[in-house]
PDB file of C-alpha atoms in Angstrom:
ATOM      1  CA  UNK H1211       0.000   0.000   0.000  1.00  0.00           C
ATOM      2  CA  UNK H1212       2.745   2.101  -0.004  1.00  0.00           C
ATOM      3  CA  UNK H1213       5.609   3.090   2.819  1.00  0.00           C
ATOM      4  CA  UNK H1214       4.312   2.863   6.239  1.00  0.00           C
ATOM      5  CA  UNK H1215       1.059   1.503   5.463  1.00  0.00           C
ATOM      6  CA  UNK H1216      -0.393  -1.923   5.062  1.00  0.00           C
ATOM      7  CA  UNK H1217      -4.173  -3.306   4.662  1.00  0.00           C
ATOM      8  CA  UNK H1218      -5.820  -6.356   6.258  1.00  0.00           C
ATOM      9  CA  UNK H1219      -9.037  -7.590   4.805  1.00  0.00           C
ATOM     10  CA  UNK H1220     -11.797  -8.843   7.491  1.00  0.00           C
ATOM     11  CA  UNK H1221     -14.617  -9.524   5.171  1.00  0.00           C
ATOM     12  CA  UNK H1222     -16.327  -6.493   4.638  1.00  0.00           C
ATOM     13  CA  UNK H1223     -13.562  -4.674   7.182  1.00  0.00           C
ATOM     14  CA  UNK H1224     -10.678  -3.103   5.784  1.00  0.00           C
ATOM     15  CA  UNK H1225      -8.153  -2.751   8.730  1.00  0.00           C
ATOM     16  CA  UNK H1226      -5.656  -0.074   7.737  1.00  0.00           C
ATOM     17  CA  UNK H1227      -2.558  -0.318   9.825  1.00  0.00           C
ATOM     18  CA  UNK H1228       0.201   2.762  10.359  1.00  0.00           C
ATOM     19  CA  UNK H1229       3.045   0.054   9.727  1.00  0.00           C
ATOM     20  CA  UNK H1230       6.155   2.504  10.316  1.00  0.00           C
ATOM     21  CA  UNK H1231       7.603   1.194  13.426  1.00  0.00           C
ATOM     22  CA  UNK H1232      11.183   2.520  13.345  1.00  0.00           C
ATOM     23  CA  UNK H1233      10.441   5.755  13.676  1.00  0.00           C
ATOM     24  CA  UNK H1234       6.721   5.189  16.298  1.00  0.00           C
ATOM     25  CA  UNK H1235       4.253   5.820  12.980  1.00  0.00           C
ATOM     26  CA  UNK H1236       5.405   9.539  12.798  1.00  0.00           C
ATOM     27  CA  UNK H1237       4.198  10.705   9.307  1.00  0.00           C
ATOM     28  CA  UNK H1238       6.213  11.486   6.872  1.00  0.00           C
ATOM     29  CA  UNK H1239       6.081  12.959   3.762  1.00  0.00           C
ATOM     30  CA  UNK H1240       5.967   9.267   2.291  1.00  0.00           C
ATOM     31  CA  UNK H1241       3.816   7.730   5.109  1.00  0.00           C
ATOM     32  CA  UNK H1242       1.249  10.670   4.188  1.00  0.00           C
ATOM     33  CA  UNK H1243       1.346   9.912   0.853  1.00  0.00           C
ATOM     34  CA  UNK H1244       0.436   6.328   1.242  1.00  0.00           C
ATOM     35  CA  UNK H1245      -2.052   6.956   3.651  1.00  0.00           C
ATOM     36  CA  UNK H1246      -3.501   9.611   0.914  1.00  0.00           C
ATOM     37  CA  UNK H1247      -3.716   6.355  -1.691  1.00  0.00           C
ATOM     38  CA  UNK H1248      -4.716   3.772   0.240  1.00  0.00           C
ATOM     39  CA  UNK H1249      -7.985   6.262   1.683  1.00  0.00           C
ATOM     40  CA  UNK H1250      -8.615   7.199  -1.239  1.00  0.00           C
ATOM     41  CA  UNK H1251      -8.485   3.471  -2.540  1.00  0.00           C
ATOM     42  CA  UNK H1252     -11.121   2.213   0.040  1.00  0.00           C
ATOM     43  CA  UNK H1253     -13.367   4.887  -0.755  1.00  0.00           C
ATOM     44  CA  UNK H1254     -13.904   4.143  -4.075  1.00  0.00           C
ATOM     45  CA  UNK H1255     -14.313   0.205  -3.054  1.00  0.00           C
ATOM     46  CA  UNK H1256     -17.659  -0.803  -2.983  1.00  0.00           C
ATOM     47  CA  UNK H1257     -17.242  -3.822  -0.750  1.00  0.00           C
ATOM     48  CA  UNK H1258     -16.020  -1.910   1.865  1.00  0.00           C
ATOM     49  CA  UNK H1259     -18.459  -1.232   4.749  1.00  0.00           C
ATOM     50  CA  UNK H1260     -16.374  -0.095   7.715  1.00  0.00           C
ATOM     51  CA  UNK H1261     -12.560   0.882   8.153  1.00  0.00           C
ATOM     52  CA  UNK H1262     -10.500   0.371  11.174  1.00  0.00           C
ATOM     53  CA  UNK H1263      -7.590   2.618  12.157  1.00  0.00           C
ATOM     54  CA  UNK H1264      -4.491   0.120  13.726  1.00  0.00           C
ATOM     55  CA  UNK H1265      -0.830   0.263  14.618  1.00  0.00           C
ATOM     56  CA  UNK H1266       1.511  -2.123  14.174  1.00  0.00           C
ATOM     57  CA  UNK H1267       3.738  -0.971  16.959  1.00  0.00           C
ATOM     58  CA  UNK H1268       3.311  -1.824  20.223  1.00  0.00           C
ATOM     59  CA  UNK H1269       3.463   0.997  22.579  1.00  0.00           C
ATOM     60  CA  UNK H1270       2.228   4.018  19.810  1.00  0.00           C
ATOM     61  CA  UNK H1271      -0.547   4.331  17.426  1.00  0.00           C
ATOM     62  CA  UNK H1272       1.109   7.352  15.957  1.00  0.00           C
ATOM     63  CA  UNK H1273       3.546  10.085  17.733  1.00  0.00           C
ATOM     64  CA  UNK H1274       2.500  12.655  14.994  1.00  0.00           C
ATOM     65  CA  UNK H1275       4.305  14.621  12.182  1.00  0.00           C
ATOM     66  CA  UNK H1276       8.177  13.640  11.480  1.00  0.00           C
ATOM     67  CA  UNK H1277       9.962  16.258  13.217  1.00  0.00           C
ATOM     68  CA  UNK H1278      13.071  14.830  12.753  1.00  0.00           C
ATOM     69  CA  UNK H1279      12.106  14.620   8.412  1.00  0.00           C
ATOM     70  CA  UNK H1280      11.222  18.410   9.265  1.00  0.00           C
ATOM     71  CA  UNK H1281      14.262  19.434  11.426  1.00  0.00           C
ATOM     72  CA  UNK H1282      15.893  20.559   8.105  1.00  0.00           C
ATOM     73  CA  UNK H1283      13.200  21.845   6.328  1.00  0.00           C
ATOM     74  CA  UNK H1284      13.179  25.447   5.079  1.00  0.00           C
ATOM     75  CA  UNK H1285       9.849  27.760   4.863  1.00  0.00           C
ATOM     76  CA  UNK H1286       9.500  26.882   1.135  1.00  0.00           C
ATOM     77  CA  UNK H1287       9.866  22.767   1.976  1.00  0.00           C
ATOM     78  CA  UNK H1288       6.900  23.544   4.572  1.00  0.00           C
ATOM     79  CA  UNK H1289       4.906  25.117   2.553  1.00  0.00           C
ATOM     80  CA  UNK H1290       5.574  22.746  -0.512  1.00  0.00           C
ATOM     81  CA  UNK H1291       4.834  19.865   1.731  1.00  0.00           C
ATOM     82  CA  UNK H1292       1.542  20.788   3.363  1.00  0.00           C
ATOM     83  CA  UNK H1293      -0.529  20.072   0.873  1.00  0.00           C
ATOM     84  CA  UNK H1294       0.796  16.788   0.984  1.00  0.00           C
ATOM     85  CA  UNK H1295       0.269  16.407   5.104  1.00  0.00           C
ATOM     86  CA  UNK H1296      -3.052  17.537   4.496  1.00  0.00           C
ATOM     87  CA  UNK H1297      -4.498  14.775   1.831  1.00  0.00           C
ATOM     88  CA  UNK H1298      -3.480  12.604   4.472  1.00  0.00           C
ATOM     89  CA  UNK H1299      -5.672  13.469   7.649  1.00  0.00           C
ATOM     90  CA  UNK H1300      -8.404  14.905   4.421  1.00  0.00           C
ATOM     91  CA  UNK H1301      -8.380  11.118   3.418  1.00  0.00           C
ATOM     92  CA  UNK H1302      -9.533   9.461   6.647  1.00  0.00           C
ATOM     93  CA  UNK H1303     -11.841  12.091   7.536  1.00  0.00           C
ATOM     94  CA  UNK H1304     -13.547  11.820   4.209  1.00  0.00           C
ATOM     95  CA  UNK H1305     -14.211   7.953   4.468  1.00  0.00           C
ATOM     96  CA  UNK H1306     -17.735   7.526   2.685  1.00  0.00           C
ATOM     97  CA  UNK H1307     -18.366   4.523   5.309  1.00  0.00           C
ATOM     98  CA  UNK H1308     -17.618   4.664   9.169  1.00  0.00           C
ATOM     99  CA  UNK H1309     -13.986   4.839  10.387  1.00  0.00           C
ATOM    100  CA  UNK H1310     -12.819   3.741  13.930  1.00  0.00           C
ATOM    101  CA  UNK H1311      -9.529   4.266  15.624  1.00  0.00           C
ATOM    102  CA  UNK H1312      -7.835   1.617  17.677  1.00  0.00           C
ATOM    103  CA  UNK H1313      -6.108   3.515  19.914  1.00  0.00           C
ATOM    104  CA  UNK H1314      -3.007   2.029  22.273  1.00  0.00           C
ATOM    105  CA  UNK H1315      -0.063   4.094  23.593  1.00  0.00           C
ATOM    106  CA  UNK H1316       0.864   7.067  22.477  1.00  0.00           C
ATOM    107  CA  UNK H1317      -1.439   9.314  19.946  1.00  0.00           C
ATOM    108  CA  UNK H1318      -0.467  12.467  20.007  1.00  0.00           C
ATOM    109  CA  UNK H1319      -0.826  16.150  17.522  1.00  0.00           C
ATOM    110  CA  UNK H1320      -0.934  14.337  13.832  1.00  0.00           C
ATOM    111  CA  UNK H1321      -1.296  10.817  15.198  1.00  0.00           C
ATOM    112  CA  UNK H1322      -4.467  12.526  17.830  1.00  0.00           C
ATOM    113  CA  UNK H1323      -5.853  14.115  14.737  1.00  0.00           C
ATOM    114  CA  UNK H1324      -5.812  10.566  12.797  1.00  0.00           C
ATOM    115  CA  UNK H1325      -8.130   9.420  15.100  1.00  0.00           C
ATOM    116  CA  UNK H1326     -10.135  13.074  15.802  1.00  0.00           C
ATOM    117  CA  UNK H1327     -10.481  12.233  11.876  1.00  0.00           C
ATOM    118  CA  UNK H1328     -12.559   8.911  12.495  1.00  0.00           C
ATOM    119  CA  UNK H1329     -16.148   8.654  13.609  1.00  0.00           C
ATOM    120  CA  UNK H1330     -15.411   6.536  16.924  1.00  0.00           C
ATOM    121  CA  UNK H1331     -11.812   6.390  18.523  1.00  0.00           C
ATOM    122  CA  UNK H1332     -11.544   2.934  20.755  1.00  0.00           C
ATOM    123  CA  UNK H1333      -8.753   3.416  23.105  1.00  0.00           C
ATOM    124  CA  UNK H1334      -7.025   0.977  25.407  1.00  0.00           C
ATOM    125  CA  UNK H1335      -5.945   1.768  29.242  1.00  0.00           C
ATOM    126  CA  UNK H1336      -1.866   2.447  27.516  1.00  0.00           C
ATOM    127  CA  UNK H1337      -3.545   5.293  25.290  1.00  0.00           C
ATOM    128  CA  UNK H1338      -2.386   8.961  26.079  1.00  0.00           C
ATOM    129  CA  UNK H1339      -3.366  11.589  23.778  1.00  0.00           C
ATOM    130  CA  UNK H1340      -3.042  15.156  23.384  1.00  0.00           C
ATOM    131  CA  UNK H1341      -2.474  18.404  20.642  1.00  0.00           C
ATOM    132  CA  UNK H1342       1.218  19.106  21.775  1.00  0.00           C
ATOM    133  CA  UNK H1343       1.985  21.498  18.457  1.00  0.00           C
ATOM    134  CA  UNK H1344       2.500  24.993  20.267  1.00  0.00           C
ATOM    135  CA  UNK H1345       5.237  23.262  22.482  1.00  0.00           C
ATOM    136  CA  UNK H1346       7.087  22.757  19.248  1.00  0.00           C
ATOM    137  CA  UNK H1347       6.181  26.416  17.724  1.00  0.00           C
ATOM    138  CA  UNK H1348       2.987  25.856  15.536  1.00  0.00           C
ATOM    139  CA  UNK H1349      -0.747  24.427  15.323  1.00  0.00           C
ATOM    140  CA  UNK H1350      -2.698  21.329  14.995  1.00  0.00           C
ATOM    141  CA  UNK H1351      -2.709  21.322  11.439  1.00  0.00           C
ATOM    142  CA  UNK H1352      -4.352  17.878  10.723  1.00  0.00           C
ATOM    143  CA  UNK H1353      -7.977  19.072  11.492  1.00  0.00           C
ATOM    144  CA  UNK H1354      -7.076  19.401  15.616  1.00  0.00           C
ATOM    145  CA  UNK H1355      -8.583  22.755  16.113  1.00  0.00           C
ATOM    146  CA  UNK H1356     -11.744  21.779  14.791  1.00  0.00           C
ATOM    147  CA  UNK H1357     -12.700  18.010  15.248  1.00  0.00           C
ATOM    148  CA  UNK H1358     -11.606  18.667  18.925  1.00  0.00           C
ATOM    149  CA  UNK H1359     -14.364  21.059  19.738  1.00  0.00           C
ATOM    150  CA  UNK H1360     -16.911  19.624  18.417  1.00  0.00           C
ATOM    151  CA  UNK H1361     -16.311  16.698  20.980  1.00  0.00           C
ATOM    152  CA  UNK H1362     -15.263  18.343  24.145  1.00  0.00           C
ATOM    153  CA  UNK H1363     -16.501  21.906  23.244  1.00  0.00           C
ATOM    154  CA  UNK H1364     -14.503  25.077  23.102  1.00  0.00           C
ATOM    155  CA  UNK H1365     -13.697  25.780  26.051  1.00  0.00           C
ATOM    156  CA  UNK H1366     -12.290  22.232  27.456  1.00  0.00           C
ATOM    157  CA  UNK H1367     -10.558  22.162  23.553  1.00  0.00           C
ATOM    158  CA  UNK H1368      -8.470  25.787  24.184  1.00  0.00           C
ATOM    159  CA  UNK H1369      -7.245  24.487  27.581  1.00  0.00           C
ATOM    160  CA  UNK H1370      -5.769  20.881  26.293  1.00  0.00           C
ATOM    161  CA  UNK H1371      -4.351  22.942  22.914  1.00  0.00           C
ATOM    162  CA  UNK H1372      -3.261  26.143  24.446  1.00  0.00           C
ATOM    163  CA  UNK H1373      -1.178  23.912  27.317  1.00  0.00           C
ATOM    164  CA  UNK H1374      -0.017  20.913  24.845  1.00  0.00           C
ATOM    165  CA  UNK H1375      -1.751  18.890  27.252  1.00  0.00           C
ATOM    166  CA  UNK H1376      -0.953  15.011  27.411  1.00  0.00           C
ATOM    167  CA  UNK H1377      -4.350  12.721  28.513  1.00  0.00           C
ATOM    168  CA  UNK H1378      -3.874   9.558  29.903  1.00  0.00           C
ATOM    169  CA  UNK H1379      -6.613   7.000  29.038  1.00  0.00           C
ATOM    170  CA  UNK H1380      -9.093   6.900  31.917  1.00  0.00           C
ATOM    171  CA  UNK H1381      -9.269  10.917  31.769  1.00  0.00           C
ATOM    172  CA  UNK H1382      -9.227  11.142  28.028  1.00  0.00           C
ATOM    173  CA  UNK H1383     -12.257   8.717  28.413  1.00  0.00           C
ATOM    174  CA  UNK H1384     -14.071  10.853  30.852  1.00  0.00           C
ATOM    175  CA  UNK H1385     -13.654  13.882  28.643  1.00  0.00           C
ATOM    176  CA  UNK H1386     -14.871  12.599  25.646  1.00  0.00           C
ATOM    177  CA  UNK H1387     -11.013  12.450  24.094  1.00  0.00           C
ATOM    178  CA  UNK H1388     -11.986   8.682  23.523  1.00  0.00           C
ATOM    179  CA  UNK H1389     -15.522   6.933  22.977  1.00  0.00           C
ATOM    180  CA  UNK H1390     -14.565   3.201  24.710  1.00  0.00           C
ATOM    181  CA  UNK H1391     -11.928   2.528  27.130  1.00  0.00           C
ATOM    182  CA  UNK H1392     -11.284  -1.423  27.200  1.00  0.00           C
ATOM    183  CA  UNK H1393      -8.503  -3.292  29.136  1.00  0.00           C
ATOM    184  CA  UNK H1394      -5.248  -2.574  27.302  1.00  0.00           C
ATOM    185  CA  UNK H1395      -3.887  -4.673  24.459  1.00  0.00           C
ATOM    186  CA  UNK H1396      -7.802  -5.227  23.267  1.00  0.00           C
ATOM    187  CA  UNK H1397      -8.614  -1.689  21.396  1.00  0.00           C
ATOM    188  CA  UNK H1398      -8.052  -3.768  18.076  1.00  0.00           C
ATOM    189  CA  UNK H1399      -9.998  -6.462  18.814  1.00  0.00           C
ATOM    190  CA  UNK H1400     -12.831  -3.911  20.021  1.00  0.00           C
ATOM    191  CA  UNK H1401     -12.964  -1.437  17.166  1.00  0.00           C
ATOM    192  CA  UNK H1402     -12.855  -4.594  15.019  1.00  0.00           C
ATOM    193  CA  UNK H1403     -15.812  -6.508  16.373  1.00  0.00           C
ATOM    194  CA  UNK H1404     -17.481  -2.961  16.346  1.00  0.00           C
ATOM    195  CA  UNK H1405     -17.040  -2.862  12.675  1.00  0.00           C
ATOM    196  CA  UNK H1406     -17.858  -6.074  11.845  1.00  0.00           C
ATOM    197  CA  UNK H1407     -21.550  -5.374  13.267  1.00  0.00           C
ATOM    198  CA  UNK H1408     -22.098  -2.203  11.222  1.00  0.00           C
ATOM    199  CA  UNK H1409     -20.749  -4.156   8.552  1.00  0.00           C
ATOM    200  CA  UNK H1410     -24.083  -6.635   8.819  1.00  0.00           C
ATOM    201  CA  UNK H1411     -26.128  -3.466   8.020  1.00  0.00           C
ATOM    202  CA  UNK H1412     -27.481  -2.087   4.837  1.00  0.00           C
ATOM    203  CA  UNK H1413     -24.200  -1.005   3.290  1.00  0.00           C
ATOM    204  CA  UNK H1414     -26.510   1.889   1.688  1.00  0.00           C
ATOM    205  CA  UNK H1415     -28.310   2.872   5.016  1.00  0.00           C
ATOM    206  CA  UNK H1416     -25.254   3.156   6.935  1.00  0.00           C
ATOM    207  CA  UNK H1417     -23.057   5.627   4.015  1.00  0.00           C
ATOM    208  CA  UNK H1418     -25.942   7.859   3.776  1.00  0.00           C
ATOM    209  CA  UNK H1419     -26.390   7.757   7.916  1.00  0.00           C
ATOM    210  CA  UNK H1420     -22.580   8.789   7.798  1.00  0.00           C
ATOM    211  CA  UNK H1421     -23.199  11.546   5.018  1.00  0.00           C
ATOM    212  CA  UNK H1422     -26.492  12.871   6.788  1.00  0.00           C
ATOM    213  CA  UNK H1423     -24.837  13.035  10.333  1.00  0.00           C
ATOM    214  CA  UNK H1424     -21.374  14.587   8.826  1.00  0.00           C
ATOM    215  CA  UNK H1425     -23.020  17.185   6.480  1.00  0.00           C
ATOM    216  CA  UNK H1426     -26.015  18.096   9.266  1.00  0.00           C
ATOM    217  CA  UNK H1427     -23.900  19.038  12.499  1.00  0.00           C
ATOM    218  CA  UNK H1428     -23.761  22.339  13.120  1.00  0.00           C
ATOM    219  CA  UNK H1429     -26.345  23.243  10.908  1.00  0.00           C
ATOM    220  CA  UNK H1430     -29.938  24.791  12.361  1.00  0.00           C
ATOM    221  CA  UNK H1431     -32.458  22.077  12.773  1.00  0.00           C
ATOM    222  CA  UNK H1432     -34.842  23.226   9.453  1.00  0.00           C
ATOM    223  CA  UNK H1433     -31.100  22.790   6.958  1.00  0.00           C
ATOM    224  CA  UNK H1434     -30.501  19.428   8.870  1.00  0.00           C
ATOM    225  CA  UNK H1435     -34.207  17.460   8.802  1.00  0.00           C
ATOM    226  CA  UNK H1436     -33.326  18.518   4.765  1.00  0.00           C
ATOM    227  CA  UNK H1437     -30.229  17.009   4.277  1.00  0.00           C
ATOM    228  CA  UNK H1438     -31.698  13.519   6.541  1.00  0.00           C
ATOM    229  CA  UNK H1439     -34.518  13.723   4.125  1.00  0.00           C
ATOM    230  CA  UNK H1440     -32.092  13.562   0.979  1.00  0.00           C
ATOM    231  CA  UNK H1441     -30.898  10.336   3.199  1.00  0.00           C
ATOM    232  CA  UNK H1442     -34.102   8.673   3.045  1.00  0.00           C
ATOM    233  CA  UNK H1443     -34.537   9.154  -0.135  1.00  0.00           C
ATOM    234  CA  UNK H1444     -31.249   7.640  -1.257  1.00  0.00           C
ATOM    235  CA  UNK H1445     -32.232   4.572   1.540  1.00  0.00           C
ATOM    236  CA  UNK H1446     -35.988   4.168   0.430  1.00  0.00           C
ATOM    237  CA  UNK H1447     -35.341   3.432  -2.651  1.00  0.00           C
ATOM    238  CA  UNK H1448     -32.573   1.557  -3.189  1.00  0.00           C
ATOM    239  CA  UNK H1449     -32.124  -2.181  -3.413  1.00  0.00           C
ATOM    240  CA  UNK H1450     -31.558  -2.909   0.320  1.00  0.00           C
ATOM    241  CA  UNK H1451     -34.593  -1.185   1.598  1.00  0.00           C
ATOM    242  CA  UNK H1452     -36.600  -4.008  -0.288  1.00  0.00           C
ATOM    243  CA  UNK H1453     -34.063  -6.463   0.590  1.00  0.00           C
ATOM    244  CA  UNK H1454     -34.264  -5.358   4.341  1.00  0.00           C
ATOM    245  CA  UNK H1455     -37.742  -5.456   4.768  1.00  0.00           C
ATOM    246  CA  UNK H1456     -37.915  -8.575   2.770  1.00  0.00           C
ATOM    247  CA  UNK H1457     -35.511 -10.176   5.238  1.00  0.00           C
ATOM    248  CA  UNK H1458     -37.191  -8.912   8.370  1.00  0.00           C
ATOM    249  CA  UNK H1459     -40.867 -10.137   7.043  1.00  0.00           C
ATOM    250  CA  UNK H1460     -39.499 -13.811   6.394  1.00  0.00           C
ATOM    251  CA  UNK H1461     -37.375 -13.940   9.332  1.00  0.00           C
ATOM    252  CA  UNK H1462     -33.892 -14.314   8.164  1.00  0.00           C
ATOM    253  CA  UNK H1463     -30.441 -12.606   7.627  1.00  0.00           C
ATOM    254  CA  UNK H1464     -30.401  -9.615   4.941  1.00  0.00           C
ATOM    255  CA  UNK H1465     -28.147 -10.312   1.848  1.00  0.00           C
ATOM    256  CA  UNK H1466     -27.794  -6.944   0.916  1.00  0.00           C
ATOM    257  CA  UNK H1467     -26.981  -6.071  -2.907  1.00  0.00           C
ATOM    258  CA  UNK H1468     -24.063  -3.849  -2.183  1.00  0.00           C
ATOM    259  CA  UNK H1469     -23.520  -0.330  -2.135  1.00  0.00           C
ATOM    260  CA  UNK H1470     -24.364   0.615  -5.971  1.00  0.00           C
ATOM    261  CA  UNK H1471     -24.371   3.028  -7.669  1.00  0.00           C
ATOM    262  CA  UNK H1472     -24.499   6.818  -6.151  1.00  0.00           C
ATOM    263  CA  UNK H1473     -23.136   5.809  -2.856  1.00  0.00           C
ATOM    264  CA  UNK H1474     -19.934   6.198  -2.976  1.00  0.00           C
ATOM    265  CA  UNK H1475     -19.708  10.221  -2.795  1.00  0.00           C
ATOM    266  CA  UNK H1476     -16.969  11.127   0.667  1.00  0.00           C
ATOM    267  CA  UNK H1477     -18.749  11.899   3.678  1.00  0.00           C
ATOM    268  CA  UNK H1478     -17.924  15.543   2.917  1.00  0.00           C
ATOM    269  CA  UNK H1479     -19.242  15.514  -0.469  1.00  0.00           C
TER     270      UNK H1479
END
């Protein structure tokens, strides 16, 4: 898949691992790159119905940005490469189906904003996490100043950015840094069973749920109940609405026709 990044298959689960152990999973120009593809590859494939966010190393899921790739970097390299940086954390967030992050160990500024980037972050008692970047002279730049918020709220966001702030698991948990806190070395296992059961629902339902709830937050109430209806519309009449019903009436398991055609637009779109 590229440097730094592999992909195990789980059925209808793509597990996309940061596989750059030598240096903790701190992203690179090339990691980013990869991680831009191989996104932008499971968006586009149809069979895909959930995506789970793992490490390969044992005591980090990702320390952030290369700082020691960016120790010699002039204003024009920064500039040049932040386009690049940016496709990266772009490409997660942008997952048309849902994205969870397996959190262990460290996750912290670019490697936080990885998982800020998916829909449900699964952390293990190891996990600490935090937005460190003004310690080191700049800002979250992977989305940080803006996914954060909109979990903890302004306020509680400021203090943990402002301070560079590192949360150990059971507070991150408390604070809503993390959605599950499970005994450590199981946050894979978790976020994988997790996805396997949205991956038994309508793969249709569950895209437009994830486009509906990503374009409607924030919005005023009238805008949102608009953009759910466009939703229902896409669900209602589309091959696994009859399917689903059709299951449910004769009392067995759905064998839903796939995504099709239409669904596959980013969550963003």
């Amino acid at each position: 898949m590229g440097e730094g990044i592999a992909v195990r298959t789980h059925e209808y689960v793509a597990e996309l691992v940061l596989d750059r152990p030598e240096a903790m999973n701190a992203v690179s120009t090339e990691l980013a790159r990869a991680l831009t593809e191989t996104t932008a590859r499971l968006a586009a494939d149809a069979s895909v119905r959930a995506v789970v966010l793992t490490s390969s190393h044992e005591r980090a899921f990702c320390v952030g940005a290369d700082l020691k790739e960016r120790n010699d970097f002039t204003d024009a390299d920064m500039l040049r490469h932040r386009p690049t940086a940016r496709a990266a954390y772009t490409g997660v967030l942008e997952l048309p189906v849902p994205a969870i992050a397996a959190v262990h160990g460290f996750a912290l500024g670019g490697g936080y904003e990885l998982a800020l980037s998916c829909d449900f972050i699964v952390a293990d008692e190891t996990a600490v996490v935090g937005l460190p970047e003004v310690s080191v002279g700049v800002v979250p730049g992977g989305g940080g100043t803006q996914l954060l918020p909109r979990r903890v709220g302004s306020a509680r966001a400021a203090e943990l950015i402002f301070t560079a702030q590192r949360v150990e698991a059971a507070e991150a948990h408390a604070l809503g840094l993390v959605d599950r806190l499970v005994p450590a070395g199981e946050a894979r296992t978790a976020a994988l069973e997790l996805a396997r059961r949205i991956a038994g629902n309508s793969p249709v339902g569950v895209r437009a749920a994830k486009r509906a709830l990503r374009l409607g937050y924030g919005r005023d109430l009238r805008a949102g109940l608009e953009i759910e209806d466009a939703a229902w519309q896409r669900t209602a009449l589309s091959p696994d609405r009859k399917e689903g019903v059709a299951a449910f009436n004769e009392k067995r398991k759905p064998e839903w026709p796939g995504a099709g055609a239409g669904t596959g637009a980013g969550a963003g779109a």
